[in-house]
Coordinates of C-alpha atoms in Angstrom, one line a residue:
Chain A
M10 CA 32.6 158.7 154.6
M11 CA 32.1 155.7 157.1
T12 CA 28.2 156.9 156.8
A13 CA 28.4 156.5 153.4
L14 CA 29.8 153.3 153.6
A15 CA 27.7 151.7 156.2
H16 CA 24.8 152.8 154.0
H17 CA 26.0 150.8 150.9
W18 CA 26.9 148.0 153.2
D19 CA 23.2 148.1 154.6
R20 CA 21.8 148.4 151.2
F21 CA 23.8 145.6 149.5
F22 CA 23.5 143.3 152.4
H23 CA 20.4 143.8 154.8
R24 CA 17.6 146.2 152.3
E25 CA 14.3 144.6 152.2
V26 CA 12.9 143.2 148.7
P27 CA 10.3 141.3 147.0
P28 CA 11.0 137.5 147.8
H29 CA 10.3 136.0 144.3
L30 CA 13.9 136.0 143.4
I31 CA 14.7 133.8 146.3
A32 CA 11.5 131.9 145.9
V33 CA 12.0 131.2 142.3
L34 CA 15.4 129.6 143.5
R35 CA 13.7 127.4 146.3
I36 CA 11.6 125.9 143.7
A37 CA 14.4 125.5 140.8
F38 CA 17.0 124.2 143.2
G39 CA 14.5 122.1 145.2
L40 CA 13.4 120.4 141.8
F41 CA 17.3 119.8 141.1
F42 CA 17.9 118.3 144.2
L43 CA 14.7 116.4 144.2
L44 CA 16.6 114.4 141.0
Y45 CA 19.8 113.7 142.5
W46 CA 17.8 112.6 145.7
V47 CA 15.6 110.2 143.8
T48 CA 18.7 108.7 141.7
Q49 CA 20.0 108.1 145.3
W50 CA 16.7 106.7 146.5
S51 CA 16.7 104.2 143.4
Q52 CA 20.1 102.5 144.7
A53 CA 18.9 102.3 148.6
S54 CA 19.5 98.7 148.8
L55 CA 23.3 99.8 148.3
F56 CA 23.1 101.9 151.4
S57 CA 21.9 99.3 153.7
T58 CA 22.8 95.7 154.7
S59 CA 21.8 94.4 151.5
G60 CA 24.9 96.1 150.0
L61 CA 27.8 97.6 151.6
V62 CA 27.7 99.4 154.6
S63 CA 30.6 100.8 156.9
P64 CA 28.9 101.8 160.5
W65 CA 30.8 104.6 162.1
I66 CA 29.9 103.5 165.5
L67 CA 30.4 100.4 167.6
P68 CA 27.9 97.6 167.7
T69 CA 27.0 97.8 171.0
S70 CA 25.7 101.4 170.6
P71 CA 21.8 101.5 170.1
L72 CA 22.0 104.0 167.5
F73 CA 24.1 100.9 165.4
V74 CA 21.2 99.8 164.1
F75 CA 20.5 103.2 161.9
F76 CA 24.1 102.8 160.6
Y77 CA 24.0 99.2 159.6
P78 CA 20.5 99.7 158.6
E79 CA 18.3 97.0 156.8
T80 CA 16.9 98.4 153.7
W81 CA 13.3 99.2 154.7
I82 CA 15.1 101.8 157.2
I83 CA 16.9 103.3 154.0
H84 CA 13.5 103.2 152.3
V85 CA 11.5 104.8 155.2
F86 CA 14.8 107.6 155.4
F87 CA 14.7 108.3 152.0
A88 CA 10.6 108.7 151.7
S89 CA 10.6 110.7 154.8
S90 CA 13.3 113.5 153.4
T91 CA 11.4 113.5 150.2
L92 CA 8.6 114.9 152.2
F93 CA 10.8 117.3 153.9
L94 CA 12.1 118.2 150.4
L95 CA 8.3 118.4 149.0
S96 CA 7.5 120.6 151.8
F97 CA 10.8 122.8 151.2
I98 CA 9.8 123.2 147.0
L99 CA 5.9 124.0 148.1
G100 CA 7.0 126.3 150.6
W101 CA 5.5 124.8 153.7
R102 CA 7.6 125.7 156.1
S103 CA 10.6 126.1 154.1
Q104 CA 13.0 127.1 156.8
L105 CA 12.2 123.8 159.1
S106 CA 12.3 121.7 155.9
S107 CA 15.8 123.0 155.4
L108 CA 17.1 122.0 158.9
L109 CA 15.4 118.7 158.4
I110 CA 16.8 118.3 154.9
L111 CA 20.3 119.2 156.5
L112 CA 19.7 116.9 159.4
C113 CA 19.2 114.0 156.4
L114 CA 22.2 115.2 154.4
S115 CA 24.3 114.5 157.7
Y116 CA 23.2 111.3 158.1
F117 CA 23.2 110.3 154.3
H118 CA 27.0 111.4 154.6
L119 CA 27.6 109.0 157.5
L120 CA 26.1 106.6 156.1
T121 CA 28.3 106.3 153.2
Q122 CA 31.5 106.4 154.6
Y123 CA 33.4 104.9 151.5
S124 CA 31.8 107.7 149.5
F125 CA 33.9 110.4 147.8
G126 CA 34.3 114.2 149.2
T127 CA 33.0 116.4 146.8
S128 CA 32.7 119.8 145.7
F129 CA 28.8 119.7 144.9
F130 CA 27.5 118.1 148.0
R131 CA 29.5 121.0 150.4
L132 CA 27.6 123.2 147.8
F133 CA 24.2 121.7 148.5
V134 CA 24.9 121.4 152.3
F135 CA 25.7 125.5 152.0
I136 CA 22.7 125.9 149.9
F137 CA 20.5 124.8 152.6
L138 CA 22.0 126.3 155.1
V139 CA 21.2 129.6 153.4
F140 CA 17.8 128.5 153.2
L141 CA 17.7 128.6 157.1
I142 CA 17.7 132.3 156.9
P143 CA 13.9 133.1 156.8
G144 CA 11.9 134.4 153.6
S145 CA 12.0 131.7 151.0
D146 CA 8.6 130.7 151.3
S147 CA 7.3 134.5 151.3
A148 CA 6.1 134.0 148.0
L149 CA 4.6 131.6 145.5
S150 CA 4.2 129.1 148.3
L151 CA 1.8 127.1 150.3
R152 CA 2.4 129.3 153.5
M153 CA 1.3 132.4 151.6
Y154 CA -1.9 130.8 150.4
V155 CA -3.0 129.6 153.9
K156 CA -1.9 132.7 155.3
H157 CA -3.4 135.3 152.6
G158 CA -5.7 132.9 150.7
S159 CA -3.6 133.6 147.5
L160 CA -0.6 131.9 145.9
W161 CA 0.4 135.4 144.4
A162 CA 0.5 137.0 148.0
W163 CA 4.1 137.8 149.2
E164 CA 5.7 139.7 152.0
P165 CA 9.1 141.4 151.9
V166 CA 12.2 139.4 152.9
T167 CA 15.6 140.4 153.3
I168 CA 18.1 140.5 150.3
F169 CA 20.5 138.7 152.8
A170 CA 20.6 135.2 151.6
Q171 CA 20.5 136.1 148.0
R172 CA 23.7 138.1 148.4
L173 CA 25.4 134.8 150.3
L174 CA 24.7 132.7 147.7
A175 CA 26.0 135.5 145.1
L176 CA 29.0 135.6 147.2
Q177 CA 29.7 131.7 147.3
V178 CA 29.3 131.2 143.5
S179 CA 31.5 133.9 142.8
V180 CA 33.9 132.3 144.8
T181 CA 33.4 129.1 143.7
Y182 CA 34.2 129.9 140.1
F183 CA 37.0 132.1 141.1
G184 CA 38.9 129.3 143.4
V185 CA 38.0 126.8 140.6
G186 CA 39.9 129.2 138.0
W187 CA 42.8 130.5 140.0
Q188 CA 43.8 127.3 141.0
K189 CA 43.7 125.6 137.6
L190 CA 46.3 128.8 136.5
F191 CA 48.6 127.1 138.7
L192 CA 48.0 123.4 139.1
P193 CA 50.7 121.6 137.1
D194 CA 47.9 119.2 135.4
W195 CA 45.9 121.9 134.1
Q196 CA 48.9 123.2 132.4
S197 CA 47.6 121.3 129.1
G198 CA 44.6 119.8 127.5
A199 CA 45.7 116.4 128.9
I200 CA 43.7 116.5 131.7
L201 CA 40.6 116.7 129.6
L202 CA 41.7 114.1 127.0
S203 CA 42.4 111.9 130.2
S204 CA 38.9 112.6 131.5
Y205 CA 37.0 111.9 128.2
T206 CA 39.1 108.7 127.9
G207 CA 38.7 107.3 131.8
K208 CA 35.8 106.0 133.6
W209 CA 34.0 109.6 133.6
G210 CA 34.1 109.7 130.0
T211 CA 30.5 109.4 128.1
P212 CA 30.4 108.1 124.6
L213 CA 30.1 111.5 123.6
G214 CA 33.7 112.7 125.6
R215 CA 35.1 109.6 123.9
F216 CA 33.9 110.6 120.3
F217 CA 35.8 114.1 120.8
A218 CA 39.0 112.1 122.2
R219 CA 39.2 109.8 119.1
H220 CA 38.5 112.7 116.9
L221 CA 40.1 116.0 118.2
P222 CA 44.0 116.6 118.0
L223 CA 45.5 117.3 121.4
S224 CA 45.9 121.1 120.4
A225 CA 42.4 121.2 120.4
F226 CA 42.0 120.2 124.0
D227 CA 44.8 122.5 125.1
A228 CA 42.7 125.2 123.3
V229 CA 39.6 123.9 125.1
V230 CA 41.6 124.0 128.7
Q231 CA 42.8 127.3 128.2
G232 CA 39.3 128.9 127.1
V233 CA 38.0 127.2 130.4
K234 CA 40.6 128.8 132.9
L235 CA 40.1 132.0 131.2
F236 CA 36.0 131.5 131.3
E237 CA 36.3 130.4 135.1
I238 CA 38.2 133.4 136.0
T239 CA 36.3 136.3 134.1
L240 CA 32.7 134.7 135.1
P241 CA 32.7 135.7 138.8
F242 CA 33.2 139.3 137.6
G243 CA 31.0 139.0 134.6
L244 CA 27.9 137.3 136.5
W245 CA 27.9 140.7 138.7
W246 CA 28.1 143.1 135.4
K247 CA 24.7 144.0 134.8
R248 CA 24.9 144.7 131.1
G249 CA 26.5 141.7 130.2
Q250 CA 25.6 139.2 132.6
M251 CA 23.2 137.4 130.3
W252 CA 26.4 136.4 127.9
F253 CA 27.7 134.7 131.2
F254 CA 24.6 133.1 132.2
I255 CA 24.1 131.7 128.8
G256 CA 28.3 130.7 128.7
G257 CA 28.1 128.9 132.3
F258 CA 24.8 127.0 131.1
I259 CA 26.9 125.8 127.9
F260 CA 30.1 125.0 130.3
H261 CA 27.8 123.0 132.8
T262 CA 26.0 121.0 129.8
L263 CA 29.3 120.4 128.4
V264 CA 30.7 118.7 131.1
T265 CA 27.5 116.7 132.0
V266 CA 27.2 115.3 128.4
T267 CA 31.0 114.8 127.9
M268 CA 32.0 113.6 131.5
S269 CA 28.7 112.3 133.5
I270 CA 29.2 115.1 135.9
W271 CA 26.2 116.6 136.3
W272 CA 25.9 117.5 139.8
F273 CA 27.3 121.2 139.0
Q274 CA 24.4 121.9 137.2
C275 CA 22.8 123.1 140.6
L276 CA 24.7 126.4 139.7
I277 CA 22.6 127.3 136.9
P278 CA 19.6 128.0 138.6
L279 CA 21.9 129.9 141.4
Y280 CA 22.8 132.6 138.7
I281 CA 19.2 134.5 139.2
V282 CA 20.8 135.5 142.5
F283 CA 23.0 138.1 140.3
L284 CA 19.5 139.7 139.0
S285 CA 17.8 142.7 140.8
P286 CA 15.1 141.2 142.8
E287 CA 12.9 143.8 141.9
A288 CA 13.5 142.8 138.2
V289 CA 12.6 139.4 139.3
Y290 CA 9.6 140.8 141.2
D291 CA 8.2 142.9 138.3
Y292 CA 8.5 139.5 135.8
I293 CA 6.6 137.9 138.2
H294 CA 4.1 140.4 138.5
R295 CA 3.5 140.6 135.0
L296 CA 3.5 137.3 134.3
S297 CA 0.6 137.1 137.0
R298 CA -1.2 139.6 134.9
G299 CA -1.1 141.8 137.8
R300 CA -2.3 139.3 140.7
T301 CA 0.6 139.6 142.7
F302 CA -0.1 141.4 146.3
S303 CA 1.6 142.5 149.5
P304 CA -0.7 142.5 152.4
R305 CA 2.0 145.5 153.6
T306 CA 2.1 147.2 150.3
V307 CA -1.2 146.6 149.1
D308 CA -2.2 150.1 148.3
T309 CA 1.0 150.6 146.0
V310 CA 1.5 147.4 144.4
Q311 CA -2.4 146.7 143.0
Chain B
M15 CA 59.0 158.2 161.1
G16 CA 57.1 154.8 160.2
R17 CA 54.4 153.5 162.4
S18 CA 55.0 150.3 164.4
C19 CA 53.4 147.0 163.5
E20 CA 51.4 147.1 166.7
E21 CA 49.9 150.9 166.2
M22 CA 48.8 149.8 162.4
H23 CA 47.0 146.5 163.7
L24 CA 45.4 148.9 166.5
G25 CA 44.2 151.4 163.6
T26 CA 42.9 148.5 161.6
V27 CA 41.1 147.4 164.5
Y28 CA 39.8 150.9 165.3
R29 CA 38.7 151.6 161.6
L30 CA 36.8 148.3 161.5
F31 CA 35.0 149.3 164.9
R32 CA 34.2 152.7 163.6
F33 CA 32.5 151.2 160.5
F34 CA 30.4 148.7 162.2
A35 CA 29.7 151.2 165.1
T36 CA 28.5 153.7 162.3
L37 CA 26.7 150.9 160.7
Y38 CA 24.6 150.6 163.8
V39 CA 24.0 154.5 164.5
V40 CA 22.8 154.4 161.1
H41 CA 20.2 151.6 162.6
A42 CA 19.6 153.4 165.6
G43 CA 16.6 155.4 164.2
C44 CA 15.1 151.5 163.0
P45 CA 11.7 151.3 164.5
S46 CA 11.5 147.9 165.5
P47 CA 14.4 146.5 167.7
P48 CA 14.0 142.9 166.3
S49 CA 15.2 144.1 162.8
F50 CA 18.2 146.1 164.5
I51 CA 19.0 142.6 166.1
R52 CA 18.4 140.5 163.3
K53 CA 20.7 142.7 161.2
A54 CA 23.3 142.4 163.7
L55 CA 23.0 138.5 163.9
F56 CA 23.6 138.3 160.1
D57 CA 26.4 140.7 160.2
A58 CA 28.3 138.1 162.5
V59 CA 27.2 135.3 160.1
L60 CA 28.4 137.3 157.0
L61 CA 31.6 138.1 159.1
G62 CA 32.1 134.5 159.8
Y63 CA 31.4 132.9 156.6
L64 CA 33.8 136.0 155.1
F65 CA 36.8 135.1 157.3
V66 CA 36.0 131.1 156.8
T67 CA 35.7 132.0 152.9
L68 CA 39.3 133.8 153.2
E69 CA 40.7 130.8 155.1
G70 CA 39.3 128.8 152.1
A71 CA 41.3 131.0 149.6
Y72 CA 44.3 131.1 151.5
I73 CA 44.4 127.1 151.3
T74 CA 43.6 127.7 147.9
C75 CA 46.7 129.8 147.2
T76 CA 49.3 127.9 149.3
H77 CA 48.0 124.5 149.5
K78 CA 48.7 124.6 153.5
P79 CA 46.2 123.8 155.9
A80 CA 44.5 126.9 157.5
P81 CA 45.5 128.2 160.4
F82 CA 42.3 128.5 162.5
L83 CA 39.2 126.3 162.5
S84 CA 40.9 124.1 159.9
F85 CA 37.7 121.6 159.4
I86 CA 35.3 124.4 158.4
A87 CA 38.3 126.1 156.3
E88 CA 38.4 122.7 154.4
F89 CA 35.1 122.7 153.9
A90 CA 35.2 126.5 152.0
Y91 CA 38.0 125.3 150.4
V92 CA 36.5 122.1 148.6
M93 CA 33.5 124.4 147.6
M94 CA 36.3 126.2 145.6
A95 CA 38.8 123.6 144.5
P96 CA 39.0 122.1 141.3
Y97 CA 39.3 118.4 140.1
Q98 CA 42.8 117.3 141.1
G99 CA 43.0 113.6 141.1
N100 CA 43.8 113.5 137.7
A101 CA 45.8 109.9 136.7
L102 CA 46.9 109.1 133.3
G103 CA 46.2 105.8 133.5
N104 CA 42.9 104.0 134.4
Q105 CA 42.4 102.4 138.3
A106 CA 39.5 100.3 139.2
L107 CA 39.0 98.0 142.0
A108 CA 38.8 94.1 141.0
V109 CA 37.6 91.3 143.2
D110 CA 38.0 87.7 142.7
A111 CA 36.2 84.8 144.2
F112 CA 38.0 81.8 144.9
Y113 CA 36.5 78.2 145.4
R114 CA 38.6 75.2 147.1
N115 CA 40.0 73.7 144.2
G116 CA 41.6 76.9 143.0
T117 CA 38.9 78.2 140.4
S118 CA 38.0 81.3 140.3
Y119 CA 35.6 84.3 139.0
R120 CA 35.4 87.9 139.0
V121 CA 33.1 89.9 141.1
P122 CA 31.0 92.2 139.2
V123 CA 31.8 95.1 141.9
D124 CA 29.4 97.6 140.3
R125 CA 26.6 96.0 141.6
Y126 CA 27.7 96.8 145.3
F127 CA 28.7 100.3 145.0
P128 CA 26.0 103.1 144.3
G129 CA 26.6 105.4 141.3
A130 CA 27.4 105.1 137.9
L131 CA 30.5 105.5 135.9
G132 CA 32.9 107.9 137.6
E133 CA 31.2 108.3 140.7
A134 CA 31.0 104.4 141.3
N135 CA 34.7 103.8 140.4
A136 CA 35.5 106.8 142.8
R137 CA 33.7 105.2 145.3
Q138 CA 35.3 101.6 144.7
L139 CA 38.5 103.2 145.1
L140 CA 38.0 104.8 148.6
L141 CA 39.5 107.7 147.4
H142 CA 38.9 109.5 150.9
F143 CA 41.5 107.2 152.3
T144 CA 44.0 107.7 149.8
E145 CA 46.3 109.5 152.3
R146 CA 45.6 106.7 155.1
P147 CA 46.6 103.3 153.4
M148 CA 46.4 101.2 156.3
D149 CA 42.6 102.4 157.3
R150 CA 41.8 102.0 153.7
R151 CA 43.1 98.2 154.0
L152 CA 41.0 97.9 157.0
E153 CA 37.9 99.4 155.2
Y154 CA 38.6 96.9 152.4
T155 CA 38.8 94.0 154.5
F156 CA 35.4 95.1 156.2
L157 CA 33.6 95.7 153.0
L158 CA 34.8 92.6 151.3
S159 CA 33.8 90.5 154.5
Q160 CA 30.4 91.8 153.9
M161 CA 30.7 91.3 150.0
L162 CA 31.7 87.5 150.8
Q163 CA 28.2 87.3 152.8
H164 CA 26.2 88.2 149.9
E165 CA 28.4 86.3 147.4
R166 CA 27.9 83.0 149.6
V167 CA 24.2 83.6 149.3
R168 CA 24.6 83.2 145.6
D169 CA 27.4 80.2 145.8
P170 CA 27.7 78.6 149.1
L171 CA 31.1 77.0 147.7
I172 CA 32.9 80.1 147.2
D173 CA 36.1 79.7 149.9
H174 CA 37.4 83.2 149.8
L175 CA 37.1 86.8 147.9
S176 CA 40.7 88.9 147.0
A177 CA 40.8 92.3 146.2
Y178 CA 43.4 94.1 143.8
I179 CA 43.9 97.5 142.3
E180 CA 44.1 97.4 138.7
T181 CA 45.8 100.0 136.9
W182 CA 46.0 100.1 132.9
E183 CA 46.7 102.5 130.0
R184 CA 44.2 104.6 128.6
S185 CA 43.0 104.3 125.4
V186 CA 40.8 106.3 123.0
D187 CA 39.3 103.5 121.9
G188 CA 37.5 102.6 125.3
Y189 CA 37.6 102.4 128.9
E190 CA 38.2 98.6 129.0
T191 CA 40.4 98.1 125.6
L192 CA 43.8 98.0 127.4
R193 CA 43.0 96.3 130.8
A194 CA 44.0 92.9 129.8
D195 CA 47.7 94.4 130.3
A196 CA 46.6 95.7 133.9
T197 CA 49.1 95.7 136.5
R198 CA 47.6 94.5 139.9
E199 CA 48.4 95.5 143.3
F200 CA 46.9 93.6 146.0
I201 CA 45.0 94.9 148.8
T202 CA 43.5 92.4 151.0
S203 CA 41.6 88.7 150.9
V204 CA 38.8 87.7 153.2
R205 CA 38.0 84.0 154.1

């Protein structure tokens, strides 16, 4: 029995798979993060001495200039971190790029001492940490182009990174749904109505607040709790997962358009980690009209 | 007769050891040693991740600090935590700039804080200082001194700035609708 269990463990966490799934995620998440990063860059002066800065080190330190920076330093910081991000998206030394982006995120976090601690920022950090695992640039990447002369070339990778991300997405939804079952604020629709009428509310949110009765908000909150509790299981359920993908997309999109909380849309591209890497490979192989090839398995694939 | 607690724990440790020993026996025929080492390393990462995530789940269920590695557990917890800062009223930072003759104007604080709507509001309220009021006041004093320098560039005659937290009822008619009736809590003043 132990041997069977070990085989299952090995197959689930360590088997070698085509890298296309993790490569698609690298590109999709990278583009999403680029959007986030550009919105931050557009406010660069506010992170410098032209805005308000809260240095966390003493003025006598030689590093003080980086934590009480002039605007040009911030622009150099954003420009270089955007280059790392582009390198990550294009698949040129993605592992090293992830590490550099993580360093940039750490600096950015320390720079904005008066920022708010958020789940989404930690999710960003976690995702880039997982991309430190090698393999995300083993398909649809510049690295493959330089190494094998074709963007369609690929090399097998471990499924480990995909599994870690799938576990985290499940845990995130389950933890959020579980707490909402018990937190006093989440026992009625008042929290939603309150959010729509507060500073987070968008014009559409306020429109709902004006025209829907409290009972409708009660029903939505109960529905959201049920959805968030079932989602982590539904995402793994091969036969019905597409409905949960669509449900998740609608849920996050509604949160974005009614409450201007858009960062959790990063979870939508992550749904791909619940698919089979072989199925994603088959799809891309068909899309490329059979041009994908792996030098290690060239006889069997072509 | 039932087994003692120690025996049960030892049994669990033994079963875990046997599982991983079997796992690596399964890999024993693995042709490339680096692959074997890589898997062992990944298993160590995975176990660490699962442990920290369980600690995050412990905080989720009990709302008590995690017993070990609390900083990392807190990180895991926040990745699975819903919005819990619901206030039934609106709150915002208000800063007034005063001249020597007693006249004043309201500083548009939005131009000093990144983000829009709720994000800017959360930053302005220094929410991560909520449980440390003294630090929060010091932080506001520091930020306000920078704001004063910027405002003086626009108008050198400004004497001082005062910061308040304003609280008012929410309304379906708009965010600012009932702000005229806001209550004010003085935070700090910078000259």
